[in-house]
Coordinates of C-alpha atoms in Angstrom, one line a residue:
Chain R
M590 CA -38.7 2.2 -21.3
T591 CA -37.3 0.5 -18.2
G592 CA -39.8 -0.8 -15.7
L593 CA -37.2 -1.7 -13.1
S594 CA -33.6 -0.8 -13.0
V595 CA -31.2 -2.0 -10.4
A596 CA -27.7 -0.5 -10.6
G597 CA -24.6 -1.5 -8.6
L598 CA -26.7 -2.7 -5.7
H599 CA -24.9 -3.9 -2.6
K600 CA -26.4 -5.2 0.6
S601 CA -24.6 -6.4 3.6
Y602 CA -25.7 -7.5 7.0
P603 CA -23.2 -7.0 9.7
G604 CA -20.2 -9.1 8.6
T605 CA -21.9 -10.8 5.7
P606 CA -22.2 -9.3 2.2
V607 CA -25.4 -10.7 0.6
L608 CA -25.7 -8.7 -2.6
R609 CA -22.4 -7.8 -4.2
G610 CA -23.2 -5.4 -7.1
I611 CA -26.4 -6.3 -8.8
D612 CA -27.2 -4.8 -12.2
L613 CA -30.5 -5.6 -13.6
D614 CA -32.8 -3.9 -16.1
V615 CA -36.4 -5.1 -16.8
K616 CA -38.1 -3.6 -19.8
S617 CA -41.7 -2.3 -19.3
G618 CA -44.3 -4.9 -19.9
T619 CA -42.0 -7.8 -19.8
L620 CA -41.5 -10.6 -17.4
T621 CA -38.0 -11.3 -16.0
A622 CA -37.2 -14.3 -13.9
I623 CA -34.5 -14.1 -11.2
L624 CA -33.3 -17.7 -10.9
G625 CA -31.1 -18.6 -8.0
A626 CA -30.5 -21.5 -5.6
S627 CA -31.4 -20.9 -2.0
G628 CA -29.0 -18.7 -0.3
S629 CA -28.1 -16.8 -3.5
G630 CA -29.6 -13.6 -2.2
K631 CA -33.0 -13.8 -4.0
T632 CA -35.0 -12.9 -1.0
T633 CA -32.7 -10.1 0.0
L634 CA -32.8 -8.6 -3.5
L635 CA -36.6 -8.7 -3.4
R636 CA -36.8 -7.1 0.0
V637 CA -34.5 -4.3 -1.1
I638 CA -36.7 -3.7 -4.2
T639 CA -39.9 -3.6 -2.1
G640 CA -38.3 -1.4 0.5
F641 CA -38.3 -3.6 3.5
E642 CA -34.5 -3.6 3.5
E643 CA -32.2 -0.7 2.8
A644 CA -29.6 -0.9 0.1
S645 CA -26.0 -0.4 1.3
H646 CA -24.9 1.0 -2.0
G647 CA -26.4 1.4 -5.4
S648 CA -29.8 2.4 -6.6
V649 CA -33.2 1.0 -7.4
T650 CA -35.4 2.7 -10.0
V651 CA -39.0 1.7 -10.6
D652 CA -40.8 3.1 -13.6
G653 CA -38.4 6.1 -13.9
T654 CA -38.6 7.0 -10.2
V655 CA -35.6 6.4 -8.0
V656 CA -36.9 4.6 -4.9
D657 CA -33.6 3.9 -3.2
D658 CA -30.2 5.3 -3.6
S659 CA -27.6 6.3 -1.0
R660 CA -29.3 9.7 -0.4
H661 CA -33.0 9.0 -0.1
R662 CA -35.5 6.2 0.1
V663 CA -39.1 5.9 -0.8
R664 CA -41.2 4.1 1.9
P665 CA -42.5 0.7 0.8
E666 CA -46.1 1.9 0.7
H667 CA -45.3 4.6 -1.8
R668 CA -43.3 2.5 -4.3
R669 CA -46.3 1.2 -6.2
I670 CA -44.9 -2.3 -6.3
G671 CA -47.4 -5.1 -6.1
L672 CA -46.1 -8.1 -4.2
V673 CA -47.4 -11.6 -4.6
P674 CA -45.8 -13.5 -1.7
Q675 CA -44.8 -17.1 -1.5
D676 CA -48.0 -18.6 -0.1
G677 CA -50.3 -15.7 -1.1
A678 CA -50.3 -14.1 2.4
L679 CA -54.0 -13.3 2.1
F680 CA -55.5 -11.5 5.1
P681 CA -57.3 -14.3 6.9
H682 CA -59.9 -12.1 8.5
L683 CA -61.1 -10.6 5.2
T684 CA -63.2 -12.1 2.5
V685 CA -61.7 -12.7 -1.0
R686 CA -63.4 -9.5 -2.2
A687 CA -62.2 -7.5 0.8
N688 CA -58.7 -8.8 0.2
V689 CA -58.7 -7.6 -3.4
A690 CA -60.3 -4.3 -2.3
F691 CA -57.7 -3.8 0.4
P692 CA -55.2 -1.6 -1.5
L693 CA -57.9 0.6 -2.9
P694 CA -58.8 4.0 -1.4
R695 CA -61.8 3.7 0.8
R696 CA -64.3 5.2 -1.7
D697 CA -63.3 2.7 -4.4
R698 CA -63.6 -0.4 -2.2
R699 CA -67.3 -0.7 -2.8
G700 CA -66.9 0.0 -6.5
S701 CA -66.6 -2.4 -9.4
R702 CA -62.8 -2.6 -9.4
P703 CA -62.5 -5.6 -7.0
D704 CA -65.0 -7.5 -9.0
E705 CA -63.2 -6.7 -12.3
M706 CA -60.0 -7.9 -10.8
L707 CA -61.6 -11.1 -9.6
E708 CA -63.1 -11.7 -13.0
L709 CA -59.6 -11.2 -14.5
V710 CA -58.2 -14.0 -12.5
G711 CA -61.3 -16.1 -13.1
L712 CA -62.6 -16.2 -9.5
S713 CA -65.8 -14.1 -9.6
G714 CA -67.8 -16.8 -7.9
L715 CA -65.6 -16.9 -4.8
A716 CA -65.9 -13.2 -3.7
A717 CA -67.6 -14.0 -0.4
R718 CA -65.4 -16.8 0.7
Y719 CA -62.6 -16.6 3.2
P720 CA -59.0 -17.4 2.3
H721 CA -59.0 -20.7 4.2
Q722 CA -61.9 -21.9 2.1
L723 CA -59.8 -21.6 -1.1
S724 CA -57.3 -24.0 -2.6
G725 CA -53.6 -23.0 -2.8
G726 CA -53.9 -22.1 -6.5
Q727 CA -57.0 -20.0 -5.9
Q728 CA -55.2 -18.2 -3.1
Q729 CA -52.3 -17.3 -5.4
R730 CA -54.7 -16.0 -8.0
V731 CA -56.5 -13.8 -5.3
A732 CA -53.1 -12.6 -4.2
L733 CA -52.3 -11.6 -7.8
A734 CA -55.7 -9.8 -8.2
R735 CA -55.0 -8.0 -4.9
A736 CA -51.5 -6.9 -6.1
L737 CA -52.9 -5.7 -9.5
A738 CA -55.9 -3.9 -8.1
S739 CA -54.1 -0.6 -7.4
Q740 CA -52.4 -0.7 -10.8
P741 CA -48.8 -0.9 -9.6
S742 CA -45.9 -0.1 -11.8
L743 CA -44.3 -3.4 -11.1
I744 CA -45.4 -6.8 -9.8
L745 CA -43.0 -9.0 -7.8
L746 CA -43.7 -12.6 -7.6
D747 CA -41.8 -14.4 -4.8
E748 CA -41.7 -18.1 -5.6
P749 CA -45.5 -17.9 -6.0
F750 CA -45.9 -21.5 -7.3
S751 CA -43.5 -23.4 -5.2
S752 CA -46.1 -24.4 -2.6
L753 CA -48.4 -25.8 -5.2
D754 CA -48.3 -29.5 -6.3
A755 CA -46.8 -30.2 -9.6
G756 CA -50.0 -30.7 -11.6
L757 CA -51.6 -27.5 -10.3
R758 CA -48.4 -25.5 -10.7
A759 CA -48.4 -25.5 -14.4
S760 CA -52.0 -24.5 -14.8
V761 CA -51.8 -21.7 -12.1
R762 CA -48.6 -20.5 -13.7
S763 CA -50.1 -20.2 -17.1
D764 CA -53.2 -18.5 -15.7
V765 CA -51.0 -16.0 -13.9
L766 CA -48.8 -15.3 -16.9
A767 CA -51.9 -14.8 -19.1
V768 CA -53.2 -12.2 -16.7
L769 CA -49.8 -10.4 -16.5
R770 CA -49.6 -10.3 -20.3
A771 CA -53.2 -9.2 -20.7
T772 CA -52.6 -6.3 -18.3
G773 CA -49.2 -5.5 -19.8
T774 CA -47.7 -5.4 -16.3
T775 CA -43.9 -5.3 -15.8
A776 CA -43.2 -8.3 -13.6
V777 CA -40.3 -10.0 -11.8
L778 CA -40.6 -13.6 -10.9
V779 CA -38.2 -14.9 -8.3
T780 CA -37.8 -18.7 -8.4
H781 CA -35.3 -21.5 -7.9
D782 CA -37.1 -23.7 -10.5
Q783 CA -35.2 -23.5 -13.8
D784 CA -38.0 -25.0 -15.8
E785 CA -40.4 -22.3 -14.5
A786 CA -37.9 -19.6 -15.3
L787 CA -37.1 -20.8 -18.8
S788 CA -40.7 -21.4 -19.8
A789 CA -42.4 -18.4 -18.2
A790 CA -40.0 -15.5 -18.6
D791 CA -39.0 -13.2 -21.4
H792 CA -35.6 -12.8 -19.7
V793 CA -33.9 -14.9 -17.1
A794 CA -31.3 -13.5 -14.8
I795 CA -29.1 -16.0 -12.9
L796 CA -28.3 -14.9 -9.4
R797 CA -25.4 -16.6 -7.7
D798 CA -23.4 -15.5 -4.6
G799 CA -25.0 -12.1 -4.6
R800 CA -24.2 -11.3 -8.3
I801 CA -26.1 -11.5 -11.5
I802 CA -24.0 -14.0 -13.5
Q803 CA -26.0 -13.7 -16.7
A804 CA -29.2 -12.1 -17.9
D805 CA -30.5 -13.4 -21.3
A806 CA -33.4 -14.7 -23.2
P807 CA -34.2 -18.3 -22.1
R808 CA -32.9 -19.9 -25.3
Q809 CA -29.6 -18.0 -25.2
L810 CA -29.2 -18.8 -21.6
Y811 CA -29.8 -22.5 -22.1
Q812 CA -27.6 -22.8 -25.2
C813 CA -24.8 -20.5 -24.2
P814 CA -24.6 -20.2 -20.5
A815 CA -21.9 -17.9 -19.1
D816 CA -20.0 -20.7 -17.4
P817 CA -20.1 -24.4 -16.7
Q818 CA -21.8 -23.9 -13.3
T819 CA -24.6 -21.9 -14.9
A820 CA -24.9 -24.6 -17.6
A821 CA -25.5 -27.2 -15.0
F822 CA -27.9 -25.0 -13.0
V823 CA -30.3 -24.3 -15.9
G824 CA -30.6 -27.8 -17.1
T825 CA -28.9 -31.2 -17.4
A826 CA -25.4 -30.6 -18.8
N827 CA -22.8 -32.9 -20.3
L828 CA -19.5 -31.1 -19.7
L829 CA -16.6 -32.6 -21.8
E830 CA -13.0 -31.7 -22.2
G831 CA -12.2 -30.8 -25.8
T832 CA -9.7 -29.1 -28.1
W833 CA -10.6 -25.9 -29.9
D834 CA -8.6 -25.1 -33.0
G835 CA -10.2 -21.8 -33.9
T836 CA -12.9 -23.2 -36.2
R837 CA -14.1 -26.5 -34.7
V838 CA -14.0 -28.1 -31.3
T839 CA -13.0 -31.8 -31.0
T840 CA -14.3 -34.0 -28.2
T841 CA -14.8 -37.7 -27.5
L842 CA -18.0 -37.4 -29.5
G843 CA -16.5 -35.9 -32.6
R844 CA -16.0 -32.5 -34.1
H845 CA -18.6 -29.7 -33.5
G846 CA -19.2 -26.1 -34.5
I847 CA -19.7 -23.6 -31.7
Y848 CA -22.6 -21.1 -31.4
A849 CA -22.2 -17.9 -33.3
G850 CA -22.1 -14.9 -31.0
L851 CA -20.3 -16.8 -28.3
Q852 CA -17.2 -15.2 -27.0
T853 CA -14.7 -17.5 -28.7
P854 CA -11.9 -18.9 -26.5
Q855 CA -8.3 -18.9 -27.4
P856 CA -7.3 -22.1 -29.3
G857 CA -6.4 -24.8 -26.9
Q858 CA -8.1 -26.9 -24.2
V859 CA -11.7 -26.1 -23.7
T860 CA -14.7 -27.3 -21.6
V861 CA -17.6 -28.1 -23.9
L862 CA -21.3 -28.2 -23.1
I863 CA -23.5 -30.7 -24.9
R864 CA -27.1 -30.8 -23.8
P865 CA -28.7 -34.3 -23.4
E866 CA -31.1 -33.6 -26.3
Q867 CA -28.3 -32.8 -28.7
I868 CA -27.0 -36.4 -28.5
C869 CA -28.7 -38.9 -30.8
L870 CA -28.6 -42.6 -30.3
A871 CA -27.7 -44.5 -33.4
Q872 CA -26.8 -48.1 -34.4
P873 CA -23.4 -49.0 -33.2
G874 CA -20.8 -49.6 -35.9
T875 CA -21.6 -46.6 -38.1
D876 CA -19.5 -43.4 -37.8
A877 CA -21.1 -43.0 -34.4
V878 CA -19.1 -43.2 -31.2
P879 CA -19.8 -46.6 -29.5
A880 CA -21.1 -46.4 -26.0
R881 CA -22.7 -48.7 -23.4
V882 CA -25.9 -47.8 -21.6
T883 CA -25.4 -47.8 -17.9
A884 CA -28.8 -46.6 -16.7
T885 CA -32.2 -45.5 -17.9
H886 CA -34.4 -42.9 -16.1
Y887 CA -37.8 -43.0 -17.5
H888 CA -39.9 -39.9 -17.2
G889 CA -43.0 -40.7 -19.3
H890 CA -42.7 -37.9 -21.9
D891 CA -39.1 -38.8 -22.4
A892 CA -36.2 -40.7 -20.8
L893 CA -32.8 -39.8 -19.7
V894 CA -30.3 -42.4 -20.6
A895 CA -26.9 -42.6 -19.0
V896 CA -24.2 -43.9 -21.4
R897 CA -20.5 -44.4 -21.1
P898 CA -18.7 -43.7 -24.4
D899 CA -16.2 -46.3 -25.3
P900 CA -14.1 -44.9 -28.1
P901 CA -11.9 -47.3 -30.0
G902 CA -8.6 -47.9 -28.2
S903 CA -6.7 -45.7 -30.6
Q904 CA -8.1 -42.6 -29.1
A905 CA -7.0 -43.5 -25.6
G906 CA -6.3 -39.9 -24.7
N907 CA -9.8 -38.8 -25.2
G908 CA -11.6 -41.9 -23.9
D909 CA -12.0 -40.7 -20.3
G910 CA -15.1 -42.9 -20.1
K911 CA -17.1 -40.1 -18.4
E912 CA -20.7 -40.9 -18.1
L913 CA -23.0 -38.8 -20.4
R914 CA -26.7 -38.3 -20.3
V915 CA -28.8 -38.5 -23.4
R916 CA -32.5 -37.5 -23.7
V917 CA -34.5 -39.8 -25.9
S918 CA -38.2 -39.4 -26.6
S919 CA -39.2 -43.0 -27.1
D920 CA -37.8 -46.5 -26.9
A921 CA -35.2 -46.0 -24.3
P922 CA -32.5 -48.7 -24.5
E923 CA -32.0 -51.1 -21.6
P924 CA -28.9 -50.8 -19.4
G925 CA -26.1 -52.9 -20.9
E926 CA -27.1 -52.4 -24.5
F927 CA -24.5 -51.0 -26.9
V928 CA -25.4 -47.9 -28.8
G929 CA -23.8 -45.3 -31.0
L930 CA -23.7 -41.6 -30.2
T931 CA -23.8 -38.6 -32.6
V932 CA -24.1 -35.0 -31.8
R933 CA -26.3 -32.5 -33.7
G934 CA -26.1 -28.8 -33.6
S935 CA -23.6 -26.5 -32.3
V936 CA -22.1 -26.5 -28.8
A937 CA -20.9 -24.0 -26.3
A938 CA -17.3 -24.0 -25.1
W939 CA -15.3 -22.1 -22.5
A940 CA -11.6 -22.0 -22.1
S941 CA -10.6 -24.6 -19.5
P942 CA -9.3 -23.3 -16.2
A943 CA -5.6 -22.9 -16.3
G944 CA -3.7 -26.0 -15.1
S945 CA -6.3 -28.6 -15.9
Chain T
M169 CA -46.0 -7.4 21.6
L170 CA -42.5 -6.2 21.3
F171 CA -41.2 -9.2 23.3
V172 CA -42.7 -11.7 20.9
R173 CA -41.6 -10.0 17.7
H174 CA -38.2 -8.8 18.7
R175 CA -36.6 -11.4 20.8
G176 CA -33.5 -9.9 22.4
R177 CA -31.6 -11.0 25.4
L178 CA -33.1 -8.2 27.5
G179 CA -36.6 -9.1 26.4
T180 CA -36.1 -12.8 27.1
L181 CA -34.7 -11.9 30.6
F182 CA -37.7 -9.7 31.3
E183 CA -40.1 -12.4 30.2
R184 CA -38.4 -15.1 32.3
I185 CA -38.7 -12.8 35.3
G186 CA -42.3 -12.4 34.5
Y187 CA -42.8 -16.2 34.5
L188 CA -41.0 -16.4 37.9
S189 CA -43.7 -14.4 39.5
Q190 CA -46.2 -17.0 38.4
G191 CA -44.2 -19.6 40.2
L192 CA -44.2 -17.8 43.5
P193 CA -47.0 -18.5 45.9
G194 CA -49.4 -15.5 46.1
L195 CA -48.7 -15.2 49.8
V196 CA -44.9 -14.8 49.3
L197 CA -45.4 -12.1 46.7
A198 CA -48.0 -10.3 48.9
L199 CA -45.7 -10.3 51.9
A200 CA -42.8 -9.1 49.8
L201 CA -45.0 -6.2 48.6
V202 CA -46.1 -5.4 52.2
F203 CA -42.5 -5.3 53.2
F204 CA -41.7 -3.1 50.1
A205 CA -44.6 -0.7 50.8
I206 CA -43.8 -0.3 54.5
H207 CA -40.2 0.4 54.0
A208 CA -39.9 2.1 50.6
A209 CA -43.3 3.4 49.6
Y210 CA -45.3 3.9 52.7
P211 CA -48.1 6.0 51.1
L212 CA -49.0 2.9 49.1
Y213 CA -49.4 0.7 52.1
Q214 CA -53.0 -0.4 52.6
T215 CA -54.2 1.2 49.4
P216 CA -56.2 -0.4 46.6
E217 CA -53.5 0.7 44.2
L218 CA -51.0 -1.6 45.8
L219 CA -53.5 -4.4 45.3
V220 CA -53.7 -3.6 41.6
V221 CA -49.9 -3.6 41.3
T222 CA -49.8 -7.0 42.9
Y223 CA -52.4 -8.3 40.5
A224 CA -50.4 -6.9 37.6
I225 CA -47.3 -8.7 38.8
M226 CA -49.1 -11.9 39.5
F227 CA -51.0 -12.2 36.3
F228 CA -48.5 -10.7 33.8
P229 CA -47.3 -14.1 32.7
L230 CA -50.8 -15.3 32.2
A231 CA -51.5 -12.4 29.9
L232 CA -48.2 -12.9 28.2
V233 CA -48.8 -16.5 27.4
S234 CA -52.1 -15.9 25.7
L235 CA -50.9 -12.8 23.9
R236 CA -48.0 -14.8 22.5
A237 CA -50.4 -17.3 21.1
S238 CA -52.6 -14.7 19.5
L239 CA -49.6 -12.8 18.0
A240 CA -48.7 -15.9 16.1
Q241 CA -52.0 -15.4 14.3
A242 CA -50.6 -12.2 12.8
P243 CA -47.1 -12.8 11.3
P244 CA -45.0 -9.7 10.4
R245 CA -45.2 -10.9 6.8
L246 CA -48.9 -10.0 6.6
E247 CA -48.1 -6.5 7.9
E248 CA -45.4 -6.2 5.2
T249 CA -47.8 -7.3 2.6
A250 CA -50.2 -4.7 3.7
R251 CA -47.5 -2.1 3.4
S252 CA -46.5 -3.1 -0.1
L253 CA -50.2 -2.7 -0.9
G254 CA -50.0 1.0 0.1
C255 CA -50.7 1.0 3.8
R256 CA -48.8 3.2 6.2
P257 CA -47.4 1.3 9.2
T258 CA -50.2 2.6 11.5
A259 CA -52.9 1.6 8.9
A260 CA -51.3 -1.8 8.5
L261 CA -51.5 -2.2 12.3
R262 CA -55.1 -1.1 12.4
R263 CA -56.4 -3.0 9.3
V264 CA -54.4 -6.2 9.6
T265 CA -52.7 -6.9 12.9
L266 CA -55.2 -5.6 15.4
P267 CA -58.2 -7.5 13.9
L268 CA -56.2 -10.7 13.9
V269 CA -54.9 -10.4 17.5
A270 CA -58.0 -8.7 19.0
P271 CA -59.7 -12.0 20.0
G272 CA -56.5 -13.1 21.7
I273 CA -56.1 -9.9 23.6
A274 CA -59.8 -10.1 24.7
A275 CA -59.2 -13.7 25.8
S276 CA -56.2 -12.9 27.8
A277 CA -57.9 -9.9 29.4
A278 CA -60.8 -12.1 30.4
L279 CA -58.5 -14.7 31.8
V280 CA -56.6 -12.2 33.9
F281 CA -59.9 -10.6 35.0
L282 CA -61.2 -14.0 36.1
A283 CA -58.0 -14.9 38.0
A284 CA -58.0 -11.5 39.7
V285 CA -61.7 -11.8 40.8
V286 CA -61.1 -15.1 42.6
E287 CA -57.6 -14.3 43.9
L288 CA -57.6 -14.8 47.6
T289 CA -54.3 -15.2 49.4
A290 CA -52.5 -12.1 48.3
T291 CA -55.7 -10.1 48.5
L292 CA -56.2 -11.1 52.2
V293 CA -52.8 -9.8 53.0
L294 CA -52.9 -6.6 51.0
I295 CA -56.5 -5.4 51.1
P296 CA -57.0 -2.1 52.9
T297 CA -58.7 -2.6 56.3
G298 CA -62.5 -2.5 55.9
A299 CA -62.6 -3.1 52.2
N300 CA -63.6 -6.4 50.6
T301 CA -63.3 -8.1 47.3
L302 CA -65.8 -10.8 46.3
A303 CA -63.3 -13.4 47.3
T304 CA -62.4 -12.0 50.7
A305 CA -66.1 -11.4 51.5
F306 CA -66.9 -15.0 50.6
W307 CA -63.9 -16.1 52.7
G308 CA -64.9 -14.0 55.7
Y309 CA -68.5 -15.4 55.8
Q310 CA -67.3 -18.9 55.2
Q311 CA -64.8 -18.6 58.1
N312 CA -67.7 -17.7 60.4
A313 CA -69.7 -20.7 59.0
S314 CA -72.3 -18.3 57.7
Y315 CA -72.7 -20.4 54.6
A316 CA -75.9 -18.7 53.5
S317 CA -74.3 -15.2 53.4
A318 CA -71.1 -16.7 51.8
S319 CA -73.1 -18.3 49.0
R320 CA -74.4 -15.0 47.7
Y321 CA -70.8 -14.0 46.9
A322 CA -70.0 -17.4 45.5
I323 CA -72.9 -17.1 43.1
V324 CA -71.8 -13.7 42.0
I325 CA -68.3 -15.1 41.4
V326 CA -69.6 -17.9 39.3
A327 CA -71.8 -15.6 37.4
I328 CA -68.9 -13.2 36.6
A329 CA -66.8 -16.1 35.6
A330 CA -69.5 -17.4 33.3
I331 CA -70.2 -14.2 31.4
P332 CA -66.8 -13.6 29.7
G333 CA -66.5 -17.3 29.2
C334 CA -69.7 -17.3 27.2
L335 CA -68.8 -14.2 25.2
L336 CA -65.4 -15.5 24.4
Q337 CA -66.8 -18.8 23.3
R338 CA -69.1 -17.1 20.9
W339 CA -66.3 -14.9 19.6
F340 CA -64.0 -17.9 19.0
D341 CA -66.7 -19.8 17.3
R342 CA -67.1 -16.9 14.9
G343 CA -63.3 -16.7 14.5
Q344 CA -63.1 -20.3 13.7
E345 CA -65.5 -19.9 10.8
Q346 CA -63.3 -17.2 9.4
S347 CA -59.7 -18.2 9.9

């Protein structure tokens, strides 16, 4: 069962196409993240789905009902889409309880539904407060309770955590996700934060220049991105030149297998993705590739070490000396130290653009 | 409301013209309207209606400025949120936008009312013969040095000015607690 289906969606403003053929399917009861940089068309896509903008071409289907195609449109208030806007957008003149009761028919507003929703998001004690008396995280949870109150077919979360500070963000996010899973709601999370998208969603769709570049499970997306640009967008990426002979790929760092299921390029020059955590630091002098540490960025839970591989002079063609980033969990080496590099696991590779 | 939300060239022009009338001395505006009434709309000359029109032109910018401020309290985003929650456009206006802008509308109405009550120069020129506003009555007695008679009107003016002031003050205090 498909909770949300977007097919061939185009949207242009006079003179500027914003969405250029979006195809996206969200299974009922799952959470899909739409990940895109600012200006990629995220907001426009969201506004077309909610009905505040009209699609130029294509169709939007929510829970089996076509809500927008070239022939007819369902008004926003009849789409049964719950929206959780960026900063909550609670109604400032209403109490928390009245905010949650807002979407309900008049006879149900005094009933138990608003209290149940507040309990669901863990804010029963704040029913009589006004929005300005709540913290940012509490406001987001009230906005979620309000969106869920009328049992919508679909919840849209528009960068709901971006205004929260880092410490709060993780806890509010996990609370919100727990509520969505508990209620089995189909949800779409729009975000520009790749950590958030990868950790929260069942599926992640990459939106770039008005197109969905790739829609996959987070692990698949991280390991086998559709192209080098996507690779760099969803995490730190070491992109190396290599040679693919049909079975193994050879780079400065050795010979590697490539992921099964990946569309294998023609033998020849390829661009290879190696994630920082795939590179291990070893003692120099073994069969590891010698390298020199140029910088260390300490993050607490881990450290990102910049190294410049220095292959023996014999392999002059490969030794482009390009800086690589290596993630180490403890005992980061100091800049200037010599280390050895080995690669574990398979890599992703794409045919190099012609002429390079 | 349309001017603030949908800023077009025409709207901006109209608004600027509105502000212009605030810059004109009341006397100039009044004489212009006398001229207009005599030549183009004679039935209006010396009527209370013309006086009301004058007040409308004079105090339009005042109303606009305070309305603009209160509309900022109700961003379109809140209306959209209300619609996504199942409200028709009219219901969204009634349940979200109006409650948020009502204090501002009341405040601007009170401001304009106060300004109109005490307006003197244009009123003196345009008032129908024999009629009086509080301000012209006060002015008339004061001119004749009948300060005792004039003071009655002065007191009424002060009282009228105070009442909406007090009401608004209470309203805003309540609003402050909420928003």
